[in-house]
Tab-separated table of C-alpha atoms in Angstrom:
chain	number	residue	atom	x	y	z
P	116	MET	CA	-6.154	29.687	-3.930
P	117	ASN	CA	-2.936	30.689	-2.019
P	118	ILE	CA	-3.259	28.247	0.757
P	119	VAL	CA	-0.007	28.493	3.165
P	120	PHE	CA	0.371	25.726	5.784
P	121	ALA	CA	2.089	26.692	9.129
P	122	ILE	CA	3.468	23.610	10.658
P	123	SER	CA	5.898	22.016	12.763
P	124	GLU	CA	6.928	18.796	10.944
P	125	VAL	CA	6.659	17.309	7.523
P	126	GLU	CA	7.646	13.869	6.679
P	127	GLU	CA	10.713	13.310	4.471
P	128	LEU	CA	11.731	16.605	5.804
P	129	VAL	CA	11.425	16.227	9.658
P	130	LYS	CA	8.752	13.635	11.619
P	131	THR	CA	8.347	12.893	15.169
P	132	GLY	CA	4.959	11.514	14.543
P	133	GLY	CA	1.579	11.379	12.707
P	134	LEU	CA	1.628	15.499	12.258
P	135	ALA	CA	4.438	14.934	9.656
P	136	ASP	CA	2.389	12.677	7.734
P	137	VAL	CA	-0.340	15.089	7.295
P	138	GLY	CA	2.164	17.661	6.453
P	139	LYS	CA	3.521	16.118	3.581
P	140	ALA	CA	0.329	14.026	1.891
P	141	LEU	CA	-2.330	17.176	2.754
P	142	PRO	CA	-0.590	19.824	0.797
P	143	SER	CA	0.549	17.169	-2.067
P	144	ALA	CA	-3.173	16.069	-2.421
P	145	LEU	CA	-4.159	19.777	-2.453
P	146	HIS	CA	-1.493	21.092	-5.106
P	147	ALA	CA	-2.662	17.898	-7.476
P	148	LEU	CA	-6.346	19.362	-7.233
P	149	GLY	CA	-4.945	22.245	-8.422
P	150	GLU	CA	-4.432	24.560	-5.369
P	151	SER	CA	-1.328	27.227	-4.606
P	152	VAL	CA	0.343	25.793	-1.540
P	153	THR	CA	3.007	26.807	0.374
P	154	ILE	CA	4.209	25.426	3.463
P	155	VAL	CA	6.412	27.127	6.095
P	156	MET	CA	8.303	25.516	8.886
P	157	PRO	CA	11.195	25.885	11.180
P	158	TYR	CA	14.712	25.451	9.758
P	159	TYR	CA	15.881	22.964	12.610
P	160	LYS	CA	19.528	21.608	13.098
P	161	ILE	CA	18.821	18.345	10.984
P	162	LEU	CA	17.483	20.397	8.377
P	163	ALA	CA	20.428	22.642	8.354
P	164	GLU	CA	22.754	19.900	8.114
P	165	GLN	CA	21.117	17.912	5.883
P	166	TYR	CA	20.622	20.678	3.067
P	167	ASN	CA	22.314	23.665	3.820
P	168	LEU	CA	19.689	26.087	2.087
P	169	PRO	CA	20.761	29.805	1.286
P	170	SER	CA	19.081	32.609	2.538
P	171	ILE	CA	16.542	34.209	0.248
P	172	THR	CA	15.741	37.685	1.895
P	173	GLU	CA	17.528	40.077	3.702
P	174	GLN	CA	17.095	39.270	7.566
P	175	GLN	CA	14.405	39.598	8.900
P	176	THR	CA	13.424	41.468	12.153
P	177	LEU	CA	10.248	41.153	14.858
P	178	PHE	CA	10.270	43.635	17.345
P	179	THR	CA	8.228	43.135	20.904
P	180	GLU	CA	8.684	45.375	23.919
P	181	GLY	CA	12.055	45.156	25.132
P	182	GLN	CA	13.118	42.340	22.774
P	183	VAL	CA	14.409	41.885	19.158
P	184	TYR	CA	13.978	38.890	16.975
P	185	GLN	CA	16.273	38.313	13.841
P	186	PHE	CA	15.965	35.385	11.810
P	187	ASP	CA	16.417	34.166	7.851
P	188	ILE	CA	14.170	33.083	5.526
P	189	ARG	CA	15.377	29.870	3.641
P	190	TYR	CA	13.771	28.461	0.674
P	191	MET	CA	13.303	25.052	-1.310
P	192	GLN	CA	10.937	23.428	-4.128
P	193	TRP	CA	10.169	19.853	-2.543
P	194	ASN	CA	7.637	17.424	-3.956
P	195	ASN	CA	5.912	20.731	-6.394
P	196	LEU	CA	5.736	22.648	-3.405
P	197	ALA	CA	7.007	25.925	-2.153
P	198	VAL	CA	8.691	25.103	1.462
P	199	TYR	CA	10.069	28.279	3.078
P	200	PHE	CA	12.075	27.864	6.282
P	201	VAL	CA	12.266	29.970	9.401
P	202	ASP	CA	15.921	30.220	10.366
P	203	SER	CA	16.284	31.494	14.117
P	204	PRO	CA	19.643	29.716	15.550
P	205	ASP	CA	18.655	30.358	19.044
P	206	HIS	CA	15.096	28.600	18.730
P	207	PHE	CA	15.665	25.855	15.925
P	208	MET	CA	19.269	24.800	16.017
P	209	ARG	CA	19.027	21.654	18.654
P	210	ASP	CA	19.076	18.229	18.597
P	211	GLY	CA	15.699	17.195	18.318
P	212	LEU	CA	12.353	19.038	17.628
P	213	TYR	CA	10.710	19.650	20.831
P	214	SER	CA	13.035	17.855	22.871
P	215	ASN	CA	16.389	16.284	23.368
P	216	ALA	CA	17.397	12.888	24.445
P	217	TYR	CA	16.935	13.840	28.159
P	218	GLU	CA	14.269	16.436	28.651
P	219	VAL	CA	11.350	18.679	27.047
P	220	TYR	CA	12.982	22.050	26.066
P	221	GLU	CA	11.629	24.429	28.682
P	222	ASP	CA	11.048	27.169	26.215
P	223	ASN	CA	8.797	25.465	23.773
P	224	GLY	CA	6.101	28.178	24.244
P	225	GLU	CA	8.477	30.932	23.509
P	226	ARG	CA	9.974	29.128	20.449
P	227	PHE	CA	6.720	28.408	18.877
P	228	SER	CA	4.860	31.443	19.706
P	229	PHE	CA	7.781	33.513	18.004
P	230	PHE	CA	7.640	30.856	15.174
P	231	SER	CA	3.450	32.016	14.590
P	232	GLY	CA	4.976	35.277	14.363
P	233	ALA	CA	7.782	34.487	12.060
P	234	VAL	CA	5.732	32.785	9.769
P	235	LEU	CA	3.385	36.122	8.956
P	236	GLN	CA	6.519	38.155	9.024
P	237	THR	CA	8.133	35.565	6.177
P	238	LEU	CA	4.799	36.055	4.282
P	239	LYS	CA	5.018	39.750	4.251
P	240	ALA	CA	8.976	39.478	3.171
P	241	ILE	CA	8.062	37.211	0.415
P	242	ASP	CA	5.146	39.064	-0.169
P	243	LYS	CA	2.814	35.821	-0.424
P	244	LYS	CA	-0.646	36.995	0.478
P	245	PRO	CA	-2.924	34.067	1.462
P	246	ASP	CA	-6.109	33.331	0.914
P	247	VAL	CA	-6.129	30.765	3.842
P	248	ILE	CA	-3.362	29.817	6.390
P	249	HIS	CA	-4.044	26.513	7.505
P	250	CYS	CA	-2.327	26.211	11.280
P	251	HIS	CA	-1.635	22.856	13.033
P	252	ASP	CA	-1.756	22.049	16.704
P	253	TRP	CA	-0.632	23.855	19.297
P	254	HIS	CA	2.727	24.667	17.898
P	255	THR	CA	1.000	27.199	15.430
P	256	ALA	CA	-1.885	27.830	17.633
P	257	MET	CA	-1.050	31.656	18.375
P	258	LEU	CA	-0.971	32.437	14.558
P	259	PRO	CA	-4.669	32.957	14.338
P	260	PHE	CA	-4.622	35.399	17.487
P	261	LEU	CA	-1.563	37.073	16.515
P	262	LEU	CA	-2.920	37.501	12.667
P	263	THR	CA	-5.872	38.951	14.123
P	264	HIS	CA	-4.401	41.461	15.951
P	265	ASP	CA	-2.031	42.662	12.671
P	266	ARG	CA	-2.643	45.936	11.952
P	267	SER	CA	-0.140	45.823	8.534
P	268	GLY	CA	-3.464	45.672	6.420
P	269	PHE	CA	-1.220	42.593	4.692
P	270	PHE	CA	-3.656	39.980	6.344
P	271	ASP	CA	-7.181	41.809	5.895
P	272	TYR	CA	-8.776	39.095	3.613
P	273	CYS	CA	-6.628	35.944	4.668
P	274	LYS	CA	-8.503	33.144	6.838
P	275	THR	CA	-7.409	30.634	9.150
P	276	VAL	CA	-8.274	27.202	9.391
P	277	PHE	CA	-6.747	25.155	12.385
P	278	THR	CA	-6.667	21.559	13.067
P	279	ILE	CA	-6.736	19.694	16.409
P	280	HIS	CA	-4.346	16.385	15.890
P	281	ASN	CA	-4.402	15.745	19.395
P	282	ALA	CA	-6.267	17.549	21.845
P	283	ALA	CA	-4.197	16.171	25.124
P	284	PHE	CA	-1.443	18.333	23.674
P	285	GLN	CA	-2.304	21.895	24.348
P	286	GLY	CA	0.846	24.186	24.864
P	287	VAL	CA	0.518	25.390	28.664
P	288	HIS	CA	2.883	27.518	29.347
P	289	LYS	CA	3.520	30.313	31.789
P	290	LEU	CA	2.813	33.822	30.160
P	291	GLU	CA	6.196	35.374	31.886
P	292	ASP	CA	8.388	32.560	30.190
P	293	ILE	CA	7.102	33.880	26.750
P	294	PRO	CA	8.907	37.262	26.116
P	295	PHE	CA	7.585	37.031	22.275
P	296	LEU	CA	3.852	37.238	23.748
P	297	ARG	CA	4.541	38.941	27.130
P	298	HIS	CA	4.263	42.398	26.483
P	299	HIS	CA	1.325	41.663	23.454
P	300	PRO	CA	-1.498	44.403	24.074
P	301	SER	CA	-4.043	41.864	24.106
P	302	ILE	CA	-2.383	39.295	25.600
P	303	LEU	CA	-3.950	38.971	29.018
P	304	ALA	CA	-7.375	37.851	27.983
P	305	GLN	CA	-5.734	34.772	26.822
P	306	VAL	CA	-4.128	34.160	30.418
P	307	HIS	CA	-5.461	32.272	33.463
P	308	GLY	CA	-3.542	31.669	36.649
P	309	GLY	CA	-0.401	33.408	34.742
P	310	TYR	CA	-0.523	30.501	32.209
P	311	ILE	CA	-1.763	30.498	28.007
P	312	ASN	CA	-3.313	27.595	26.670
P	313	MET	CA	-2.299	27.876	23.219
P	314	LEU	CA	-4.598	25.241	21.740
P	315	GLN	CA	-7.631	27.204	23.409
P	316	SER	CA	-6.120	30.243	21.730
P	317	GLY	CA	-6.507	28.689	18.149
P	318	ILE	CA	-9.696	27.180	19.041
P	319	GLU	CA	-11.061	30.990	20.036
P	320	TYR	CA	-9.109	32.966	16.730
P	321	ALA	CA	-9.108	30.423	13.930
P	322	THR	CA	-12.053	30.986	11.466
P	323	LYS	CA	-12.606	27.416	11.684
P	324	VAL	CA	-11.503	24.287	13.634
P	325	THR	CA	-11.035	21.044	12.031
P	326	THR	CA	-10.193	17.686	13.214
P	327	VAL	CA	-8.680	14.414	12.154
P	328	SER	CA	-12.041	12.247	12.036
P	329	PRO	CA	-15.648	13.123	12.029
P	330	ASN	CA	-16.120	10.865	15.320
P	331	TYR	CA	-13.278	12.734	17.606
P	332	ALA	CA	-15.175	15.953	16.516
P	333	ARG	CA	-18.284	14.722	18.260
P	334	GLU	CA	-16.233	13.334	21.214
P	335	LEU	CA	-14.365	16.605	21.494
P	336	LEU	CA	-17.987	18.525	22.143
P	337	THR	CA	-18.008	16.068	25.276
P	338	ASP	CA	-16.860	16.851	28.743
P	339	LEU	CA	-14.928	13.305	28.975
P	340	GLY	CA	-13.324	13.559	25.188
P	341	SER	CA	-12.184	17.088	25.263
P	342	HIS	CA	-9.145	17.163	27.693
P	343	GLY	CA	-10.770	20.053	29.412
P	344	LEU	CA	-11.688	22.405	26.381
P	345	HIS	CA	-15.087	21.626	26.542
P	346	GLU	CA	-16.894	24.879	26.678
P	347	ARG	CA	-14.452	26.071	24.501
P	348	LEU	CA	-15.456	23.754	21.951
P	349	VAL	CA	-19.131	23.620	22.548
P	350	SER	CA	-19.064	27.682	21.945
P	351	ARG	CA	-17.155	27.226	18.346
P	352	SER	CA	-19.486	23.866	17.746
P	353	SER	CA	-20.918	25.855	14.811
P	354	ASP	CA	-17.339	26.435	13.275
P	355	LEU	CA	-15.521	22.609	14.176
P	356	SER	CA	-15.868	19.711	11.404
P	357	GLY	CA	-14.106	16.604	11.534
P	358	ILE	CA	-12.137	15.503	8.346
P	359	LEU	CA	-10.802	11.912	8.226
P	360	ASN	CA	-7.067	11.529	7.690
P	361	GLY	CA	-6.020	10.059	4.627
P	362	CYS	CA	-3.650	7.001	3.743
P	363	ASP	CA	-0.518	6.970	1.862
P	364	TYR	CA	-0.914	4.061	-0.008
P	365	THR	CA	2.209	4.434	-1.984
P	366	GLN	CA	4.466	3.685	1.270
P	367	TRP	CA	1.842	1.293	2.574
P	368	ASN	CA	0.997	-1.425	-0.083
P	369	PRO	CA	1.452	-4.966	-0.046
P	370	GLU	CA	1.932	-5.559	-3.372
P	371	THR	CA	4.987	-2.948	-3.607
P	372	ASP	CA	6.306	-3.111	0.187
P	373	PRO	CA	10.184	-3.596	-0.264
P	374	TYR	CA	10.198	-4.277	3.721
P	375	LEU	CA	8.723	-7.622	3.046
P	376	PRO	CA	10.071	-10.960	2.078
P	377	ARG	CA	7.375	-11.513	-0.600
P	378	ASN	CA	4.681	-9.212	-1.808
P	379	TYR	CA	1.151	-10.155	-1.828
P	380	SER	CA	-2.256	-8.801	-2.869
P	381	VAL	CA	-5.893	-9.282	-2.314
P	382	SER	CA	-5.803	-11.881	-4.910
P	383	ASN	CA	-3.007	-13.742	-3.920
P	384	LEU	CA	-3.544	-13.618	0.087
P	385	HIS	CA	-1.385	-17.110	0.235
P	386	ALA	CA	1.645	-14.936	0.394
P	387	LYS	CA	1.024	-13.194	3.184
P	388	GLN	CA	1.860	-16.493	4.989
P	389	SER	CA	5.748	-15.825	3.924
P	390	CYS	CA	5.492	-12.555	5.918
P	391	LYS	CA	4.118	-14.198	9.136
P	392	GLU	CA	6.843	-16.994	9.154
P	393	ALA	CA	9.645	-14.141	8.660
P	394	LEU	CA	7.757	-11.910	11.810
P	395	GLN	CA	8.005	-14.922	13.795
P	396	THR	CA	11.393	-15.643	13.099
P	397	LYS	CA	12.592	-12.074	13.219
P	398	SER	CA	10.784	-11.608	16.578
P	399	GLY	CA	12.053	-14.910	18.209
P	400	LEU	CA	8.846	-16.605	17.939
P	401	PRO	CA	8.512	-20.466	17.151
P	402	VAL	CA	7.234	-20.486	13.313
P	403	LYS	CA	3.944	-21.593	13.566
P	404	LEU	CA	1.701	-20.512	10.912
P	405	SER	CA	-1.648	-22.117	11.848
P	406	LEU	CA	-1.827	-20.372	15.047
P	407	PRO	CA	-3.260	-17.049	15.242
P	408	LEU	CA	-0.888	-13.846	15.412
P	409	ILE	CA	-1.730	-10.744	16.995
P	410	GLY	CA	0.620	-7.772	16.367
P	411	MET	CA	0.779	-4.184	17.609
P	412	VAL	CA	3.241	-1.184	16.998
P	413	CYS	CA	2.950	1.698	19.200
P	414	ARG	CA	4.278	4.265	21.556
P	415	LEU	CA	3.918	2.912	24.898
P	416	THR	CA	1.538	5.300	26.573
P	417	GLU	CA	-1.716	4.914	28.916
P	418	GLN	CA	-3.603	6.630	25.400
P	419	LYS	CA	-2.725	3.484	23.399
P	420	GLY	CA	-4.636	1.155	25.955
P	421	PHE	CA	-2.105	-0.944	28.042
P	422	GLY	CA	-4.139	-0.176	31.002
P	423	TYR	CA	-6.522	-2.487	29.286
P	424	ILE	CA	-3.734	-4.944	28.108
P	425	LEU	CA	-1.625	-5.637	30.676
P	426	PRO	CA	-4.142	-7.260	32.979
P	427	ILE	CA	-5.159	-9.255	30.173
P	428	LEU	CA	-2.057	-10.835	29.421
P	429	ASP	CA	-2.244	-13.784	32.011
P	430	GLU	CA	-5.529	-15.308	30.552
P	431	LEU	CA	-4.345	-13.963	26.885
P	432	VAL	CA	-1.728	-16.629	26.645
P	433	LYS	CA	-3.636	-19.514	28.126
P	434	HIS	CA	-5.393	-19.233	24.436
P	435	ASN	CA	-3.726	-20.639	21.329
P	436	LEU	CA	-1.920	-17.316	19.946
P	437	GLN	CA	1.207	-15.754	19.659
P	438	MET	CA	1.894	-12.068	19.950
P	439	VAL	CA	4.232	-9.449	18.812
P	440	ILE	CA	4.458	-5.694	20.635
P	441	VAL	CA	7.128	-3.544	19.053
P	442	GLY	CA	7.732	0.364	20.501
P	443	THR	CA	9.198	2.588	22.724
P	444	GLY	CA	7.795	4.857	25.811
P	445	ASP	CA	6.493	4.368	29.300
P	446	PRO	CA	9.638	2.391	30.984
P	447	LYS	CA	7.431	0.915	33.469
P	448	VAL	CA	5.305	-0.857	30.295
P	449	CYS	CA	8.288	-1.490	28.757
P	450	MET	CA	9.459	-3.189	31.922
P	451	ASP	CA	6.601	-5.087	32.532
P	452	LEU	CA	6.018	-6.431	28.691
P	453	GLY	CA	9.742	-7.690	28.813
P	454	GLU	CA	9.211	-9.422	31.779
P	455	PHE	CA	6.139	-11.187	30.326
P	456	ALA	CA	8.063	-12.015	27.209
P	457	GLN	CA	10.736	-13.460	29.347
P	458	GLN	CA	8.496	-15.676	31.327
P	459	HIS	CA	6.305	-16.654	28.130
P	460	PRO	CA	8.983	-17.006	24.990
P	461	ASN	CA	7.140	-18.958	22.867
P	462	GLN	CA	3.972	-17.101	22.815
P	463	PHE	CA	4.771	-13.352	23.305
P	464	ALA	CA	7.557	-11.192	21.825
P	465	PHE	CA	8.323	-7.447	22.814
P	466	ILE	CA	10.477	-5.246	20.914
P	467	ASN	CA	12.105	-2.365	22.917
P	468	GLY	CA	12.281	-0.113	19.783
P	469	PHE	CA	11.285	1.220	16.506
P	470	SER	CA	12.341	0.162	12.959
P	471	SER	CA	10.142	0.769	9.875
P	472	GLU	CA	10.916	-2.598	9.034
P	473	HIS	CA	9.672	-4.409	11.817
P	474	ALA	CA	6.695	-2.092	11.518
P	475	HIS	CA	5.714	-2.928	7.884
P	476	LEU	CA	6.425	-6.482	8.772
P	477	VAL	CA	3.924	-6.568	11.661
P	478	GLU	CA	1.634	-5.301	9.467
P	479	ALA	CA	1.921	-8.032	6.859
P	480	GLY	CA	2.571	-11.005	9.062
P	481	ALA	CA	0.124	-10.714	12.060
P	482	ASP	CA	-3.633	-11.859	11.435
P	483	PHE	CA	-4.658	-9.129	13.987
P	484	PHE	CA	-3.199	-5.676	14.815
P	485	LEU	CA	-4.537	-4.717	18.115
P	486	MET	CA	-5.470	-0.978	18.661
P	487	PRO	CA	-7.494	-0.519	22.068
P	488	SER	CA	-7.165	2.886	22.746
P	489	GLN	CA	-8.338	5.143	25.280
P	490	PHE	CA	-8.929	7.929	22.710
P	491	GLU	CA	-7.280	8.034	18.982
P	492	PRO	CA	-8.167	11.167	17.036
P	493	CYS	CA	-7.812	9.482	13.612
P	494	GLY	CA	-5.134	6.543	13.636
P	495	LEU	CA	-3.061	5.266	11.197
P	496	ASN	CA	-1.762	1.687	11.926
P	497	GLN	CA	-5.784	0.231	11.484
P	498	MET	CA	-6.055	1.674	7.658
P	499	TYR	CA	-2.861	0.158	6.896
P	500	SER	CA	-3.986	-3.279	8.877
P	501	LEU	CA	-6.620	-3.236	6.715
P	502	ALA	CA	-4.780	-2.544	3.482
P	503	TYR	CA	-2.599	-5.272	4.530
P	504	GLY	CA	-5.201	-7.519	4.909
P	505	THR	CA	-4.212	-7.718	8.825
P	506	VAL	CA	-7.628	-7.289	10.682
P	507	PRO	CA	-8.057	-4.589	13.290
P	508	ILE	CA	-9.006	-5.031	17.326
P	509	VAL	CA	-9.998	-1.622	18.234
P	510	ARG	CA	-11.653	0.257	20.554
P	511	SER	CA	-15.248	2.469	19.024
P	512	VAL	CA	-13.583	5.710	19.706
P	513	GLY	CA	-12.374	8.545	17.817
P	514	GLY	CA	-10.892	7.595	13.853
P	515	LEU	CA	-11.065	3.978	14.585
P	516	LYS	CA	-15.087	4.083	15.127
P	517	ASP	CA	-14.967	5.701	11.482
P	518	THR	CA	-12.898	3.493	9.619
P	519	VAL	CA	-13.439	0.033	11.165
P	520	ILE	CA	-16.796	-1.563	10.813
P	521	ASP	CA	-17.409	-4.534	13.492
P	522	HIS	CA	-17.518	-8.108	12.212
P	523	SER	CA	-20.951	-8.458	13.698
P	524	HIS	CA	-22.284	-6.296	10.327
P	525	CYS	CA	-21.701	-10.007	8.510
P	526	ASP	CA	-21.810	-8.360	5.013
P	527	LYS	CA	-19.594	-5.074	5.975
P	528	GLY	CA	-17.636	-5.926	8.885
P	529	THR	CA	-13.617	-5.152	8.095
P	530	GLY	CA	-12.471	-5.746	12.072
P	531	PHE	CA	-13.465	-6.485	15.957
P	532	VAL	CA	-14.511	-3.279	17.640
P	533	PHE	CA	-15.261	-2.776	21.313
P	534	ASP	CA	-16.847	0.063	23.390
P	535	GLU	CA	-16.226	-0.139	27.398
P	536	PRO	CA	-12.708	1.272	28.396
P	537	THR	CA	-12.219	-2.082	30.292
P	538	PRO	CA	-9.485	-4.806	30.281
P	539	GLU	CA	-12.619	-7.424	30.467
P	540	ALA	CA	-14.321	-5.550	27.196
P	541	LEU	CA	-10.718	-6.057	25.460
P	542	LEU	CA	-10.552	-9.749	26.384
P	543	ALA	CA	-13.934	-10.517	25.349
P	544	CYS	CA	-13.543	-8.531	21.641
P	545	ILE	CA	-10.126	-10.892	21.080
P	546	ARG	CA	-11.864	-13.981	22.226
P	547	ARG	CA	-14.602	-13.076	19.501
P	548	ALA	CA	-11.651	-12.526	17.309
P	549	LEU	CA	-9.743	-15.776	17.530
P	550	LEU	CA	-13.547	-17.560	17.537
P	551	SER	CA	-14.050	-16.120	14.266
P	552	TYR	CA	-10.172	-17.318	12.888
P	553	TYR	CA	-10.534	-20.625	14.116
P	554	GLU	CA	-14.079	-21.544	13.652
P	555	ASP	CA	-15.099	-19.431	10.168
P	556	THR	CA	-11.903	-19.640	7.932
P	557	ALA	CA	-14.146	-18.496	4.730
P	558	LYS	CA	-15.920	-15.443	6.145
P	559	PHE	CA	-12.422	-14.850	7.964
P	560	ARG	CA	-10.911	-14.622	4.567
P	561	GLU	CA	-14.082	-12.512	3.180
P	562	MET	CA	-13.316	-10.290	5.878
P	563	GLN	CA	-9.481	-9.808	5.099
P	564	VAL	CA	-10.704	-8.761	1.426
P	565	ARG	CA	-13.023	-5.996	2.218
P	566	GLY	CA	-10.456	-4.731	4.890
P	567	MET	CA	-8.185	-5.034	1.392
P	568	ASN	CA	-10.358	-3.383	-1.076
P	569	THR	CA	-11.258	-0.251	1.304
P	570	ARG	CA	-9.562	3.160	0.853
P	571	PHE	CA	-9.394	6.003	2.671
P	572	THR	CA	-7.144	8.420	0.422
P	573	TRP	CA	-5.784	11.906	0.687
P	574	GLU	CA	-7.746	13.062	-2.363
P	575	THR	CA	-10.930	12.520	-0.442
P	576	SER	CA	-9.461	14.269	2.471
P	577	ALA	CA	-7.982	17.353	0.326
P	578	LYS	CA	-11.571	17.650	-1.396
P	579	GLN	CA	-13.354	18.435	1.888
P	580	TYR	CA	-10.572	20.976	2.976
P	581	GLN	CA	-11.013	22.660	-0.324
P	582	GLN	CA	-14.883	22.833	0.248
P	583	LEU	CA	-14.223	24.274	3.835
P	584	TYR	CA	-11.565	26.985	2.348
P	585	ASP	CA	-13.647	27.643	-0.694
P	586	LYS	CA	-16.706	28.338	2.274
P	587	ILE	CA	-14.320	30.536	3.763
P	588	VAL	CA	-13.061	32.988	1.461
P	589	HIS	CA	-15.666	33.316	-1.072
């Protein structure tokens, strides 16, 4: 099959979040299964400065009523994949992908609506007739709508798959701010109160809709879990499926991880202590290897569960433990964590920033990894933690529920799971984890080993997508 990925970011090329991980790993895994995969993405300023790629066609032109859009198509062969870039300086020659250091770009609706149309024009220009165009998140959510209304005949046999990576981000914009769509003859059916919800349009027009874990797919069919899109998703429930993201074990492997002071494996877990010592030192905590160390690396947002964490910090530090939180985000959360770290310098460390070195060191050096999320479509850090023998403490939502088995399942448990969205439930769960650490060392070690032997591969994910593509094409 000819599969085209329309996506806004790809790891190693340009990245702001987990979407980029999928943008790299899934096309590579499909290619390894023998599929023909092409990626189309924007030619951002950072890419232009790094690669300076040549144009491969004459300049392309898109027309809407009263508006002319011109862009170039650039190309590179990357990781055995063909990658085409939409080069429109007015849209993408900026310091950030979706925002600069000060603000989110107000014209994002226009920028990525244009990009969706430019993907289709690019495929015509290079004469690439896809069997499937796989679109990702609100940035490419208008593509199925535009393809459905394309009258050229070029896409008559093309199907679309639309993947929701996080339904909280929906691309809601005023239609009057989107010249590219404003005069489309069929657009008014997508407008409500003057606004267009791009994620909603993707759900409505795609051949199939997927999301990044089976449990998140179930949550999207509930009023609470759908972020306001419940009715639209229920109407497409027969076309909705959850396919769990994989983990890139070439980057996240304690046996080969270059960021670690000492590598270790499931058969040599003792060397993990060297990583714990290094994490304590780097974080400014006293080196006390016998104390349980809880780590956390994430964006500091309400979604990640800080509404549960902050109220229990005073109770937590009454226990013999240490805690390291690494991340950036909400200024109020940063301030609260920073103040608490100053008050409890021997037990609590907060690093306001992000580096790959520190992220890898937390995964390797901590005994527990904390993810008490309000919602978590898939989650990757719990997969990394399992691979590193760092026991996850998670809330039973989204992909966390699909990947972590509670300690109460004695011969299968890989972590500690709580259900209720309350600080009290989180505190009780952490206390269960600490009890296990202190009172039953042998069973705790068995749980670490089970986690390290657990694998969530992109090959498995790719095979499920392959089956989905095959079903809609044939």
